[in-house]
mmCIF file of C-alpha atoms in Angstrom:
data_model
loop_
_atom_site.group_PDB
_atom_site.id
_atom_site.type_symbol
_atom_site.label_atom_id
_atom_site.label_comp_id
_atom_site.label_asym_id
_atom_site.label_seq_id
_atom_site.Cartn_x
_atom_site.Cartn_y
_atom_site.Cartn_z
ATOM 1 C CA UNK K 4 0.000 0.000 0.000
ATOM 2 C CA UNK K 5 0.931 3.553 -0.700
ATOM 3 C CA UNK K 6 0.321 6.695 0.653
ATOM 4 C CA UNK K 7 0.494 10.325 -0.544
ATOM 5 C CA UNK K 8 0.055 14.107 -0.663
ATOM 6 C CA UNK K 9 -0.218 15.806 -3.979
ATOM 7 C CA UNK K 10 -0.550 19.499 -4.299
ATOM 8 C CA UNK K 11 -1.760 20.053 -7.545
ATOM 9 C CA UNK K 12 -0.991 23.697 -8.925
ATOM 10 C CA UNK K 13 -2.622 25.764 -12.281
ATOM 11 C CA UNK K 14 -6.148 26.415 -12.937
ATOM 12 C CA UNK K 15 -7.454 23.472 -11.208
ATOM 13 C CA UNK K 16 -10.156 25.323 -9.466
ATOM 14 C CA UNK K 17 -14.119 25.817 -10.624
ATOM 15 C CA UNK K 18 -13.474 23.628 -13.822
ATOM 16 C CA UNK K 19 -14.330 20.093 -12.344
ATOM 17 C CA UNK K 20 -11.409 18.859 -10.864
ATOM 18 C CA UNK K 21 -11.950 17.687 -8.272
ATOM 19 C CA UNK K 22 -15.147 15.140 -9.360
ATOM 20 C CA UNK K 23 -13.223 13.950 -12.111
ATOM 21 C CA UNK K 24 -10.514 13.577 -9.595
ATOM 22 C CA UNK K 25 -12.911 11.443 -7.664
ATOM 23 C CA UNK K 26 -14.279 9.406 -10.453
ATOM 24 C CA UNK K 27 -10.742 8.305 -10.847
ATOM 25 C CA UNK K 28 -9.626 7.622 -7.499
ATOM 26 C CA UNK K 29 -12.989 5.489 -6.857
ATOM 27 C CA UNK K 30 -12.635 3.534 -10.324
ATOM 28 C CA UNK K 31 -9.191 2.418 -9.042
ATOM 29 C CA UNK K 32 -9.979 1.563 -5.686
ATOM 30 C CA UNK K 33 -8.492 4.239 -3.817
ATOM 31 C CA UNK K 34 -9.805 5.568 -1.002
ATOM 32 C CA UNK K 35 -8.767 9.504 0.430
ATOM 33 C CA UNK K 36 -10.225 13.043 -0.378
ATOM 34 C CA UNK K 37 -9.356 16.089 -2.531
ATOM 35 C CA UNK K 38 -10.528 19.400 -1.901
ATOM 36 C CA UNK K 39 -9.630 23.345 -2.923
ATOM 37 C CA UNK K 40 -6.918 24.993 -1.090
ATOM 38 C CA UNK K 41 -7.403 29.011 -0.107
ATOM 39 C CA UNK K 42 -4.247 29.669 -2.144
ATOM 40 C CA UNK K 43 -5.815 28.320 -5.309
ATOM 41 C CA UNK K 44 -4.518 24.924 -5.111
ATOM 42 C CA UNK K 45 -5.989 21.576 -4.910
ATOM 43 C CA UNK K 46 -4.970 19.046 -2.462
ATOM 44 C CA UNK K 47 -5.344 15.073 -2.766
ATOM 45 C CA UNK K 48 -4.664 12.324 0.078
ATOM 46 C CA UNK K 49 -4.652 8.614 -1.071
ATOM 47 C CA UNK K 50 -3.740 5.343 -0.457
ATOM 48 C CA UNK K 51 -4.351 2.512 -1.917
ATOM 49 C CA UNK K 52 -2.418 -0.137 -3.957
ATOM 50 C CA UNK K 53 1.292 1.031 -5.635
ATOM 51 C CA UNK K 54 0.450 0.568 -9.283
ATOM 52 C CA UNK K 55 -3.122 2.062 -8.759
ATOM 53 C CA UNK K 56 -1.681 5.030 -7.149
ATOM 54 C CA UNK K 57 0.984 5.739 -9.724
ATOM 55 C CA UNK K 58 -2.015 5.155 -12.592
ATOM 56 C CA UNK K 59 -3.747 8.230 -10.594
ATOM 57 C CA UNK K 60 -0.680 10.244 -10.432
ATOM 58 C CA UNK K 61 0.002 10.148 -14.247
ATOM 59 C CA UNK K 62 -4.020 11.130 -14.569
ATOM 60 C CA UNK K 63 -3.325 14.019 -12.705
ATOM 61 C CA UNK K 64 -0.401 15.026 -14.297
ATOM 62 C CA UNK K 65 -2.355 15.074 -17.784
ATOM 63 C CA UNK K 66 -5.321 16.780 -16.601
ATOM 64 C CA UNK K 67 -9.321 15.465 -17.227
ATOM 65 C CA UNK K 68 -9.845 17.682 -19.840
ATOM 66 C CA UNK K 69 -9.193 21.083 -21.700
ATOM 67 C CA UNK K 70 -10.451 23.313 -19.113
ATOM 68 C CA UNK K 71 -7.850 22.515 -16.627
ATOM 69 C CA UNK K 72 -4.433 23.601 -16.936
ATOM 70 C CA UNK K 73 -2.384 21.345 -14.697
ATOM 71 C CA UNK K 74 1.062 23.265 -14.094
ATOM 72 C CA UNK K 75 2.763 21.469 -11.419
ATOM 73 C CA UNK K 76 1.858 18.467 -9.341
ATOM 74 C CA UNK K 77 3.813 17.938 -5.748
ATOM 75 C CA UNK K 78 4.047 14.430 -4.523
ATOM 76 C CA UNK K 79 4.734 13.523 -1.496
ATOM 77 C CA UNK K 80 5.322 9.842 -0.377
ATOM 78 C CA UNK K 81 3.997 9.247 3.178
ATOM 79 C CA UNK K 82 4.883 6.694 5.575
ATOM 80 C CA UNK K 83 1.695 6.171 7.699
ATOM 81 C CA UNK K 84 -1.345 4.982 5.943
ATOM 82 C CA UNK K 85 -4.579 7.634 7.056
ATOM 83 C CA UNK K 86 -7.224 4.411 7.442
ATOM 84 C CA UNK K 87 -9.045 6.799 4.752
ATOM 85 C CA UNK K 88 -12.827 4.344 4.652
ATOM 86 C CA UNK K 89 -13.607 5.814 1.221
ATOM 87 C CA UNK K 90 -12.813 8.388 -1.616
ATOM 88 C CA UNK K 91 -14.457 12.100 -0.861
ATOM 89 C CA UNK K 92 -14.803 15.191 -2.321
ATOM 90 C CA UNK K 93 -14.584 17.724 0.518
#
């Protein structure tokens, strides 16, 4: 199992990222939440199986579609699982 922290930077805000975000976390079995930062950001804790998680990273990376502009994405690795139930848009 792995666990991580992205910070995803651009306009990632108001276009839908974070449901589409969701849609992909739940269809690979991860469980966490994403939800807009104050600074314009979005944020996304997960867990869930290795190659899952890296198949969601790369999906970020690319962006769900041509309203969002994904400029950056910050990954961090974390050691402690969160015992995250489910995946949630907050």
């Amino acid at each position: 199992m792995k666990c991580v922290q992205m910070i995803v930077e651009g306009k990632v805000q108001g276009v839908g990222f974070r449901l589409s975000a969701a849609e992909k976390a739940r269809k690979l079995d991860l469980v966490g939440f994403v939800r807009n930062e104050a600074d314009g950001t979005v944020r996304v804790n997960l867990e869930g199986e290795d190659n899952q998680v890296e198949k969601f990273i790369k999906e970020v990376k690319k962006g769900p579609n041509a309203q969002v502009k994904v400029k950056n994405v910050d990954v961090k690795y974390l050691e402690k699982q969160q015992g995250f139930k489910k995946f949630e848009v907050r």
